[in-house]
mmCIF file of C-alpha atoms in Angstrom:
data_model
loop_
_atom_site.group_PDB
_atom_site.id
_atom_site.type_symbol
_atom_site.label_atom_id
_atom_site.label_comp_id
_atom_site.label_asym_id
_atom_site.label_seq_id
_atom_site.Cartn_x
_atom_site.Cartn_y
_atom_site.Cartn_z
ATOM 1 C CA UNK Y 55 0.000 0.000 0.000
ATOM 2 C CA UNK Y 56 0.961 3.712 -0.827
ATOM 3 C CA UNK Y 57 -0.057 5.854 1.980
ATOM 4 C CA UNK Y 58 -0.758 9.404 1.384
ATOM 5 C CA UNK Y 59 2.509 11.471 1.248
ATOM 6 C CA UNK Y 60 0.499 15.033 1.115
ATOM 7 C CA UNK Y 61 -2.626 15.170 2.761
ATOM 8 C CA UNK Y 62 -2.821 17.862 5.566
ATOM 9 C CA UNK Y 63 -0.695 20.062 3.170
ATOM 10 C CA UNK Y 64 -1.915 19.695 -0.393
ATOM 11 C CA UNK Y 65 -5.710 18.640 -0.015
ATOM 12 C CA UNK Y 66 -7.852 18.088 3.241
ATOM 13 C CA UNK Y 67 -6.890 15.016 5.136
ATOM 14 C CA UNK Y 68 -10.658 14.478 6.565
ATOM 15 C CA UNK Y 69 -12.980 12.729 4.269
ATOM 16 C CA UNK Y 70 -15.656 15.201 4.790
ATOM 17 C CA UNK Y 71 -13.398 18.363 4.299
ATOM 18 C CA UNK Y 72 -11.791 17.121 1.104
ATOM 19 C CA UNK Y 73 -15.174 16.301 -0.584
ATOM 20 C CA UNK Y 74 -16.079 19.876 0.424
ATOM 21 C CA UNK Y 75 -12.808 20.993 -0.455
ATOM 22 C CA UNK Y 76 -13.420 19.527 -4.187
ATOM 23 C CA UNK Y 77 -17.101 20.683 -4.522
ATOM 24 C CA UNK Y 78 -15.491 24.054 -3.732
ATOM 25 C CA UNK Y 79 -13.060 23.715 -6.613
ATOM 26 C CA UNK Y 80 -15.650 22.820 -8.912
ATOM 27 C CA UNK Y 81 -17.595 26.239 -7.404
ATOM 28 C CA UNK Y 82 -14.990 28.380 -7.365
ATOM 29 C CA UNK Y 83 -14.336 31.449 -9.276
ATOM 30 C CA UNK Y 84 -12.051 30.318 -11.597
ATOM 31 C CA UNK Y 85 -13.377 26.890 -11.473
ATOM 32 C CA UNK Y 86 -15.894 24.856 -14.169
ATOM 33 C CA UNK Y 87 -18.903 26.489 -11.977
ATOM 34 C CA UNK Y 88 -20.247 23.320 -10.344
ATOM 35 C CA UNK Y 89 -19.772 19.456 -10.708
ATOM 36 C CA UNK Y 90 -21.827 17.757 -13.179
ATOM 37 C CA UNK Y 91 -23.169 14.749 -12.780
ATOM 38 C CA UNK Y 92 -20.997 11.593 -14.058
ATOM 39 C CA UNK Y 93 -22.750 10.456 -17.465
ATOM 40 C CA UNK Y 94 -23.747 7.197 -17.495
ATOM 41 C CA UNK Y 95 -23.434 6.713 -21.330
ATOM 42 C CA UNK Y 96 -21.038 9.578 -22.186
ATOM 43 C CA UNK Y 97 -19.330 9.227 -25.182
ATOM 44 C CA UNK Y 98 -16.076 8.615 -23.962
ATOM 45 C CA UNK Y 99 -14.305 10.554 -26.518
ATOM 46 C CA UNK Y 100 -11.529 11.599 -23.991
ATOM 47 C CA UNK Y 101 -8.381 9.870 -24.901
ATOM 48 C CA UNK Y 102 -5.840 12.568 -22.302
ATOM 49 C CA UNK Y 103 -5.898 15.018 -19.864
ATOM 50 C CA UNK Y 104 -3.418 17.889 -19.113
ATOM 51 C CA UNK Y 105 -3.924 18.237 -14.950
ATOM 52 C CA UNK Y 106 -2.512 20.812 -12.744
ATOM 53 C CA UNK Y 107 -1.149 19.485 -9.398
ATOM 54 C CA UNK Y 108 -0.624 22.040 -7.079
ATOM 55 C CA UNK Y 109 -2.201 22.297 -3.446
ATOM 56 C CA UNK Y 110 -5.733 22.530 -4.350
ATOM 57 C CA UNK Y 111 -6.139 26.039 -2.952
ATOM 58 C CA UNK Y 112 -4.146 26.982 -5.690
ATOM 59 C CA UNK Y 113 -4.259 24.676 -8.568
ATOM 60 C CA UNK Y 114 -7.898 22.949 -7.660
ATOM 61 C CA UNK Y 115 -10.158 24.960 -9.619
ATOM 62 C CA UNK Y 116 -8.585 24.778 -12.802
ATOM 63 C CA UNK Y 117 -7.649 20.731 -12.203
ATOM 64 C CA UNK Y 118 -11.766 20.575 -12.079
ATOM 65 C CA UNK Y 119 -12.219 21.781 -15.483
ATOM 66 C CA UNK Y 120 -10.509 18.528 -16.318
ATOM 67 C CA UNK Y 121 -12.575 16.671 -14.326
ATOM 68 C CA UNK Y 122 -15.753 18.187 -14.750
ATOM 69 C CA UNK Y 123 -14.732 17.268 -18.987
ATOM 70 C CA UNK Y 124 -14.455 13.418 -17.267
ATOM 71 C CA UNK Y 125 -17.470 13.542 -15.477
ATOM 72 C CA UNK Y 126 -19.824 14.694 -18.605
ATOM 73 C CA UNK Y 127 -17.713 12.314 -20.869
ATOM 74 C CA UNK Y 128 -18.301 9.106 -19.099
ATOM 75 C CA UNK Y 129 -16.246 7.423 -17.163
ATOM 76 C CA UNK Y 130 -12.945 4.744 -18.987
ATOM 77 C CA UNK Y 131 -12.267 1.533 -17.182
ATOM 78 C CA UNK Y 132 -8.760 2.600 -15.920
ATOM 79 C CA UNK Y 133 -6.364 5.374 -16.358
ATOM 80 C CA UNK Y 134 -2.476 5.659 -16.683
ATOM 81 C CA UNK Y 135 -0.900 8.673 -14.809
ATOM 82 C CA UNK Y 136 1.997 10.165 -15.857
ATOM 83 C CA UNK Y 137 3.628 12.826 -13.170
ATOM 84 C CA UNK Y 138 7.102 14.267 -12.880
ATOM 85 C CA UNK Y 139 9.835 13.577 -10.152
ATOM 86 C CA UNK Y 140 10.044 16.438 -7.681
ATOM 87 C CA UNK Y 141 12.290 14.425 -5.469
ATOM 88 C CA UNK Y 142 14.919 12.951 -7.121
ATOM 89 C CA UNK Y 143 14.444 9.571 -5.634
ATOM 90 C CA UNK Y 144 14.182 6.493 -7.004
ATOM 91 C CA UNK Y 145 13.971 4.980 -10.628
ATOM 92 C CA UNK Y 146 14.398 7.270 -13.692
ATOM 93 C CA UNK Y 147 10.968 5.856 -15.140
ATOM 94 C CA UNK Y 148 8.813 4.442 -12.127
ATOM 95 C CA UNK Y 149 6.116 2.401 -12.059
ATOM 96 C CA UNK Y 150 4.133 2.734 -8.485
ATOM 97 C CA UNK Y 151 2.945 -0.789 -8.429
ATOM 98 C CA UNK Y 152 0.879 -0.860 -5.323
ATOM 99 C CA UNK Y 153 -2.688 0.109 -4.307
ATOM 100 C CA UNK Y 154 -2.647 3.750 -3.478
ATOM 101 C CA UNK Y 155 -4.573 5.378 0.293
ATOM 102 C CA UNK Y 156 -6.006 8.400 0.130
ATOM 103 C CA UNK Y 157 -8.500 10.173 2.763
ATOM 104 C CA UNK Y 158 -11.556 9.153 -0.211
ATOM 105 C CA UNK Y 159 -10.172 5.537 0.376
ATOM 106 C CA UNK Y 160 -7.608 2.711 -1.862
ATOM 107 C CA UNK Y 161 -7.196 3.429 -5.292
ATOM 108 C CA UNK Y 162 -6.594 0.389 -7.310
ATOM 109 C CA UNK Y 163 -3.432 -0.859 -8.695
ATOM 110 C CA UNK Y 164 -4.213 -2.271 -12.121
ATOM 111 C CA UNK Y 165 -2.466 -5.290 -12.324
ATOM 112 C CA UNK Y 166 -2.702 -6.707 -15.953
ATOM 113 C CA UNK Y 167 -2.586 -2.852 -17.353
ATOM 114 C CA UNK Y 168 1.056 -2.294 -14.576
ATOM 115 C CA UNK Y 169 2.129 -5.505 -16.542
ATOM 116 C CA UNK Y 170 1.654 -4.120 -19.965
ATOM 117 C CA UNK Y 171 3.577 -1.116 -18.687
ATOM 118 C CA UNK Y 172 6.373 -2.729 -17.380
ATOM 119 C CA UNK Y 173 9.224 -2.820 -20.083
ATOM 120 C CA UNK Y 174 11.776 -0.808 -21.764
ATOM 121 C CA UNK Y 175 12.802 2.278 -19.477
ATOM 122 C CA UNK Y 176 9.816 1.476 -17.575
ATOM 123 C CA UNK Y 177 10.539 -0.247 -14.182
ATOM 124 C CA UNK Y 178 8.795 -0.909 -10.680
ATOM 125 C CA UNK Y 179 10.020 0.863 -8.129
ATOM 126 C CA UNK Y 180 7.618 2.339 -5.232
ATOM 127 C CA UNK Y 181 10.613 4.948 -3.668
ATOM 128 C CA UNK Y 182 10.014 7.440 -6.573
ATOM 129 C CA UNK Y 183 6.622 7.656 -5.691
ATOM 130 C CA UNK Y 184 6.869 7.808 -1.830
ATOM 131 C CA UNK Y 185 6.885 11.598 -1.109
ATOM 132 C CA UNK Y 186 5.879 12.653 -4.692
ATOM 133 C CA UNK Y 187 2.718 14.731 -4.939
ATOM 134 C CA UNK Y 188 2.189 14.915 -8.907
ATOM 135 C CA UNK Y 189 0.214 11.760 -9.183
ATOM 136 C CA UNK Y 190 -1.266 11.307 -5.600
ATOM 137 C CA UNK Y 191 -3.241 14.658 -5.689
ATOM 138 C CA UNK Y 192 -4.936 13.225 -9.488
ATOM 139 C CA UNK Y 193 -6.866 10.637 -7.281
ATOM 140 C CA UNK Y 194 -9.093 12.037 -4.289
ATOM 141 C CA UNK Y 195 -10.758 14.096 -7.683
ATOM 142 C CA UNK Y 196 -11.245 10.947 -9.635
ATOM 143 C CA UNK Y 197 -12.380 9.009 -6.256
ATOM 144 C CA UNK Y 198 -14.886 11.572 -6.092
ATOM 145 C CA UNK Y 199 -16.517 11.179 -9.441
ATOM 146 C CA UNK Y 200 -15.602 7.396 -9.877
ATOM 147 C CA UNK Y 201 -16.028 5.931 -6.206
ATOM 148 C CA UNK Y 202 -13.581 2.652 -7.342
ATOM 149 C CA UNK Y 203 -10.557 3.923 -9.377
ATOM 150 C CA UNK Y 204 -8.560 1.801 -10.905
ATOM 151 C CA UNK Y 205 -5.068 3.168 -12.106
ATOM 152 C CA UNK Y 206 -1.234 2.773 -12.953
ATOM 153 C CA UNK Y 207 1.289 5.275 -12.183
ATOM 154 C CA UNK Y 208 4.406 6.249 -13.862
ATOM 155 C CA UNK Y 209 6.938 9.131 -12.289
ATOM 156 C CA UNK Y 210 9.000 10.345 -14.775
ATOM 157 C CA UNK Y 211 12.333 11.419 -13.543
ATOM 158 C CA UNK Y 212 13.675 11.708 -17.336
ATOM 159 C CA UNK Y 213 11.768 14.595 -19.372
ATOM 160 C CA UNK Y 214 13.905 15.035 -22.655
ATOM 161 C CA UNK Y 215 12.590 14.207 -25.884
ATOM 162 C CA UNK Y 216 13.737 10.711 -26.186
ATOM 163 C CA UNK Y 217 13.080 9.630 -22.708
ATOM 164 C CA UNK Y 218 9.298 11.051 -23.246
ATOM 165 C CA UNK Y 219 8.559 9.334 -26.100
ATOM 166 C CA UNK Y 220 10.294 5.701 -25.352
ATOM 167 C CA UNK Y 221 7.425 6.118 -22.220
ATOM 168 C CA UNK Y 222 4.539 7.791 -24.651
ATOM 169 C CA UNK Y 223 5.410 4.837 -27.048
ATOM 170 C CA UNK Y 224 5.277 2.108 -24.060
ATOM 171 C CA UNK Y 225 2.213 3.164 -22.945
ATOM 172 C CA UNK Y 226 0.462 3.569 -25.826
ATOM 173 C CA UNK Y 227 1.526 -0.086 -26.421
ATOM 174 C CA UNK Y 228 -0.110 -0.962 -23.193
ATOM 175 C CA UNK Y 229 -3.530 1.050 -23.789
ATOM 176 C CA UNK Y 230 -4.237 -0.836 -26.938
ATOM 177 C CA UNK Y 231 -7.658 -2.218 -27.043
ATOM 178 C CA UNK Y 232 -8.172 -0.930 -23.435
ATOM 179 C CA UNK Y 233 -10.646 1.879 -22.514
ATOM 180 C CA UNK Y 234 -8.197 4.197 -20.713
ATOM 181 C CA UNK Y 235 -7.757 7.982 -20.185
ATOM 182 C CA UNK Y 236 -4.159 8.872 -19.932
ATOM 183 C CA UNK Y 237 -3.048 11.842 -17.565
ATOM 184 C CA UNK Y 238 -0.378 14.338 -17.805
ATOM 185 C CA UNK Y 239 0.305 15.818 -14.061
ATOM 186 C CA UNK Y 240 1.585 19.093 -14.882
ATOM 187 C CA UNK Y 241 2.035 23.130 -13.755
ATOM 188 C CA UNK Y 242 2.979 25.709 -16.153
ATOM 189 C CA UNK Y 243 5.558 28.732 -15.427
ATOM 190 C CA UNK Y 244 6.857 29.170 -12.307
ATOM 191 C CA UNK Y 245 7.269 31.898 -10.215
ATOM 192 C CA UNK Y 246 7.450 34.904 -12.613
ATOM 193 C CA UNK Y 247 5.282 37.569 -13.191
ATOM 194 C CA UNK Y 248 1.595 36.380 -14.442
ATOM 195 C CA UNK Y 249 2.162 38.653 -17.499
ATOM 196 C CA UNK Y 250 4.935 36.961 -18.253
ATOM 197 C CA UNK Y 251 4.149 33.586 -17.384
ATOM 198 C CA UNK Y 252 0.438 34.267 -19.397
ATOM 199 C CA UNK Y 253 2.749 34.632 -22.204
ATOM 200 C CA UNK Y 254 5.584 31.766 -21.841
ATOM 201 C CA UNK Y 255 2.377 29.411 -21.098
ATOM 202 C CA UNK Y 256 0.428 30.247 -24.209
ATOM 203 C CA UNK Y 257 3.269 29.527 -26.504
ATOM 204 C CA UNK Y 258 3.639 26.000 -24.972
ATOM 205 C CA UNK Y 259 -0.490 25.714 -25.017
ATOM 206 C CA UNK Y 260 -0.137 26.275 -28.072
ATOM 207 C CA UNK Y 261 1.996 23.704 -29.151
ATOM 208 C CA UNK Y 262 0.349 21.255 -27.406
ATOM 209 C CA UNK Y 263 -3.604 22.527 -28.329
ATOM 210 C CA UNK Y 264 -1.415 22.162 -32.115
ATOM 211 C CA UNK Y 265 -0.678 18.194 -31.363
ATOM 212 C CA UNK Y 266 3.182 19.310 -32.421
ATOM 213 C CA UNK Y 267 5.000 17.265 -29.624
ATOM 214 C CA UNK Y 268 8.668 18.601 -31.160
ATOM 215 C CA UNK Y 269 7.450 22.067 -30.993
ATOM 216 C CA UNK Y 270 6.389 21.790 -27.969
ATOM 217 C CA UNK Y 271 9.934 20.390 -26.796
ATOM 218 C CA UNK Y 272 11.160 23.624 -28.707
ATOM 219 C CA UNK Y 273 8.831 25.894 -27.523
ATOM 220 C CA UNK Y 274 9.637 25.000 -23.875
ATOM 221 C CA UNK Y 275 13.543 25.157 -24.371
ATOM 222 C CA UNK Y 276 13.193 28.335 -26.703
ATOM 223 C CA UNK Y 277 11.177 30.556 -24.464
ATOM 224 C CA UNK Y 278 12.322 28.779 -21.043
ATOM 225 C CA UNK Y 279 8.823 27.844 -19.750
ATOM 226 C CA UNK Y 280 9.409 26.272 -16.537
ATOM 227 C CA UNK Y 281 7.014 23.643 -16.865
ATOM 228 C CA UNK Y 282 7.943 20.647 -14.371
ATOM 229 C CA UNK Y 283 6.111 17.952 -16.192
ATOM 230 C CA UNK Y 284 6.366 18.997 -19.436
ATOM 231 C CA UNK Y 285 7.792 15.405 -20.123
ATOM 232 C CA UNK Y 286 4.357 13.805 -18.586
ATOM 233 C CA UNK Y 287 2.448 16.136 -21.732
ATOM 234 C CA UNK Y 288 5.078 14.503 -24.364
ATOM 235 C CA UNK Y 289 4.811 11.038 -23.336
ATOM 236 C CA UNK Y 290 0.889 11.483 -23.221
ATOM 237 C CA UNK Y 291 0.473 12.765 -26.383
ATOM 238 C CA UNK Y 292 3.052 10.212 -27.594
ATOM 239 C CA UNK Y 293 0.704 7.135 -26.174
ATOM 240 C CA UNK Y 294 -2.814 8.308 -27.373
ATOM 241 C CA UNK Y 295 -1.638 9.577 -30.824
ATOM 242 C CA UNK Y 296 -3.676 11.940 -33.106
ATOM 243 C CA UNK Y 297 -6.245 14.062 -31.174
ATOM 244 C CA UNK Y 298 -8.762 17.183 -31.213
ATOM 245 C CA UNK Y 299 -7.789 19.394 -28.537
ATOM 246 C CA UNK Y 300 -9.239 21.812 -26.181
ATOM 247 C CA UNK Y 301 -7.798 24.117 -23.754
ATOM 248 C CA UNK Y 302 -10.529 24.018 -20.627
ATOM 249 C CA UNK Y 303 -8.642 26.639 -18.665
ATOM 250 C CA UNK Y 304 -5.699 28.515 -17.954
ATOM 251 C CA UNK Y 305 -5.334 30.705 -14.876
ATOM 252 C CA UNK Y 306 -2.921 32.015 -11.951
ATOM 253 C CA UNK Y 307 -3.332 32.750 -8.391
ATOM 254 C CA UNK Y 308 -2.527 35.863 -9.680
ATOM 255 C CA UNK Y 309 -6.022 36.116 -11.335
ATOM 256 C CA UNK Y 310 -7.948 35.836 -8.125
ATOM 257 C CA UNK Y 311 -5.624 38.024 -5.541
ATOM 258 C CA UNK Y 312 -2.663 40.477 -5.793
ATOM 259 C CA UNK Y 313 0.828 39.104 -5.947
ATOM 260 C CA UNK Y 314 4.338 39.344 -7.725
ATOM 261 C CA UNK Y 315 4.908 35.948 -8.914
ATOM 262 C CA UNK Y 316 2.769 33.115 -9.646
ATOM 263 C CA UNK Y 317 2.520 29.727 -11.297
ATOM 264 C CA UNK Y 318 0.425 29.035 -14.064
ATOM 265 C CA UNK Y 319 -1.692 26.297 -14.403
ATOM 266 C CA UNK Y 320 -3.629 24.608 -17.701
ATOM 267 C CA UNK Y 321 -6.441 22.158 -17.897
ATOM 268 C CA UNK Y 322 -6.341 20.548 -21.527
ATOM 269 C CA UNK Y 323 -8.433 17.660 -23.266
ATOM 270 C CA UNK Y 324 -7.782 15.425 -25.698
ATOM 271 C CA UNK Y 325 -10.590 13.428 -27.630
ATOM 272 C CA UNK Y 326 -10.994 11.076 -30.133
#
C-alpha cells in the first residue's frame, strides 16, 4: 500500500473536508462552476488530460475543469498517470505498483494494465513515488466522481525528448484495445510575473492545443517555460496519438488576488 505522502498540506486530510474541499473547486471562481453529474453513457471521446497538481487552494479549480470534462464524458475503465519527479528519488521511469490510500479511500493498482507497462525504461520501483505529490493529488478528484478507481502510475524522472517518447510509445503499447484515459500531471511557469508567465504558457499551449509534440519540446527550451512535467504532456500525447484538442482553462493565483509571482496552471483535453 501507498499511503498518502500530502494530505494535511496539499488537499484536506478528513474525508468530509476534502469532498467539500473539491465541490469548492468545482464552485470556485475560476473553477468549471459546479460538478456535473458523471454520465452514465457519455461518449467517452476523452483519450488525455493535461492536470494541474498544485495544493488545491491553488491549482484545484482549474484541475476541475478537467474533471468536470471526465465527469460529462463518461467514465474509462482505468487510467495511466503520468507525473514528474520532484524528489529525485528512485527509478528514472517508475512504475508505483501498489494500491494507493487516500482520505476518499484505496485506489486500485491495475495489475494486468502495470504488466503491460512494465518494459523498456519502464521499471517498478515504489521509492520514486513515496513523497511525490504529482500523481497522488490526481486521485481524491477521480475518487470523487468514480467511487472505485482503478489506475497505474508512472513518475518520470527523465523529461527530454527521447526519454518522453520511449514512455509515450510504451504506454500507448499498453492502452491498446483498453478503454483508458491517460493523464499528464503538470504546472505551467513558475514563479514569474503572471504577465509573463500568461505569455511563456500560451506559446507552450499552443503547441500542445497544435498536437506538435517537437514544438512543444522547442517551444519549452526556446522561451524557457518552466514547466515541471512537461515530459508527462510529451509522453501522453506520444501514447494516445492523433487528437482534437481543447484548452478548458488557464489561470494564476494571480487572477484571483494580488501578488508578484505566480505559477500558471492549464487544464487541456484530448478526444478522439
Amino acid at each position: 500500500m501507498r499511503y498518502p505522502a500530502v494530505a494535511g498540506q496539499f488537499y484536506e486530510r478528513d474525508a468530509g473536508a476534502l469532498r467539500k474541499q473539491i465541490d469548492g473547486c468545482y464552485r470556485h471562481p475560476i473553477g468549471p462552476g459546479g460538478k456535473p453529474a458523471v454520465a452514465a453513457n457519455g461518449p467517452r471521446s476523452l483519450k488525455g488530460l493535461v492536470v494541474p497538481h498544485a495544493g488545491y487552494a491553488y491549482s484545484g479549480p482549474v484541475a476541475a475543469h478537467a474533471y468536470a470534462a471526465l465527469a460529462r464524458d463518461g467514465l474509462p475503465d482505468a487510467f495511466v498517470i503520468l507525473g514528474p519527479n520532484h524528489t529525485g528519488l528512485g527509478a528514472a521511469m517508475a512504475l508505483g505498483a501498489h494500491d494507493w490510500e487516500t482520505p476518499l479511500g484505496v485506489a486500485v493498482y491495475d495489475k494486468d494494465l502495470g504488466a503491460a507497462l512494465r518494459k523498456g525504461a519502464v521499471t517498478e520501483d515504489i521509492i520514486a513515488h513515496r513523497h511525490e505529490h504529482s500523481i497522488e493529488v490526481q486521485l481524491p478528484f477521480l475518487q470523487d466522481l468514480a467511487g472505485e478507481v482503478r489506475f497505474a502510475p508512472i513518475c518520470m524522472g527523465l523529461q527530454e525528448l527521447p526519454s518522453a517518447v520511449e514512455v509515450g510509445e510504451v504506454v500507448r503499447d499498453a492502452i491498446q484495445g483498453r478503454d483508458v484515459v491517460v493523464l499528464a500531471s503538470t504546472d505551467f511557469s513558475h514563479y514569474i510575473p503572471k504577465a509573463e508567465a500568461a505569455r511563456r504558457d500560451r506559446k507552450a499551449i499552443d503547441r500542445i492545443l497544435a498536437f506538435d509534440v517537437n514544438g512543444f519540446y522547442r517551444t519549452i527550451q526556446e522561451e524557457d517555460v518552466s514547466m515541471c512535467g512537461f515530459g508527462p504532456v510529451m509522453a501522453m500525447m506520444t501514447a494516445i496519438g492523433p487528437a482534437k484538442t481543447e484548452l478548458l482553462k488557464y489561470a494564476s493565483p494571480g487572477d484571483v488576488a494580488a501578488m508578484d509571482d505566480v505559477v500558471g496552471y492549464g487544464a487541456i483535453a484530448m478526444r478522439r
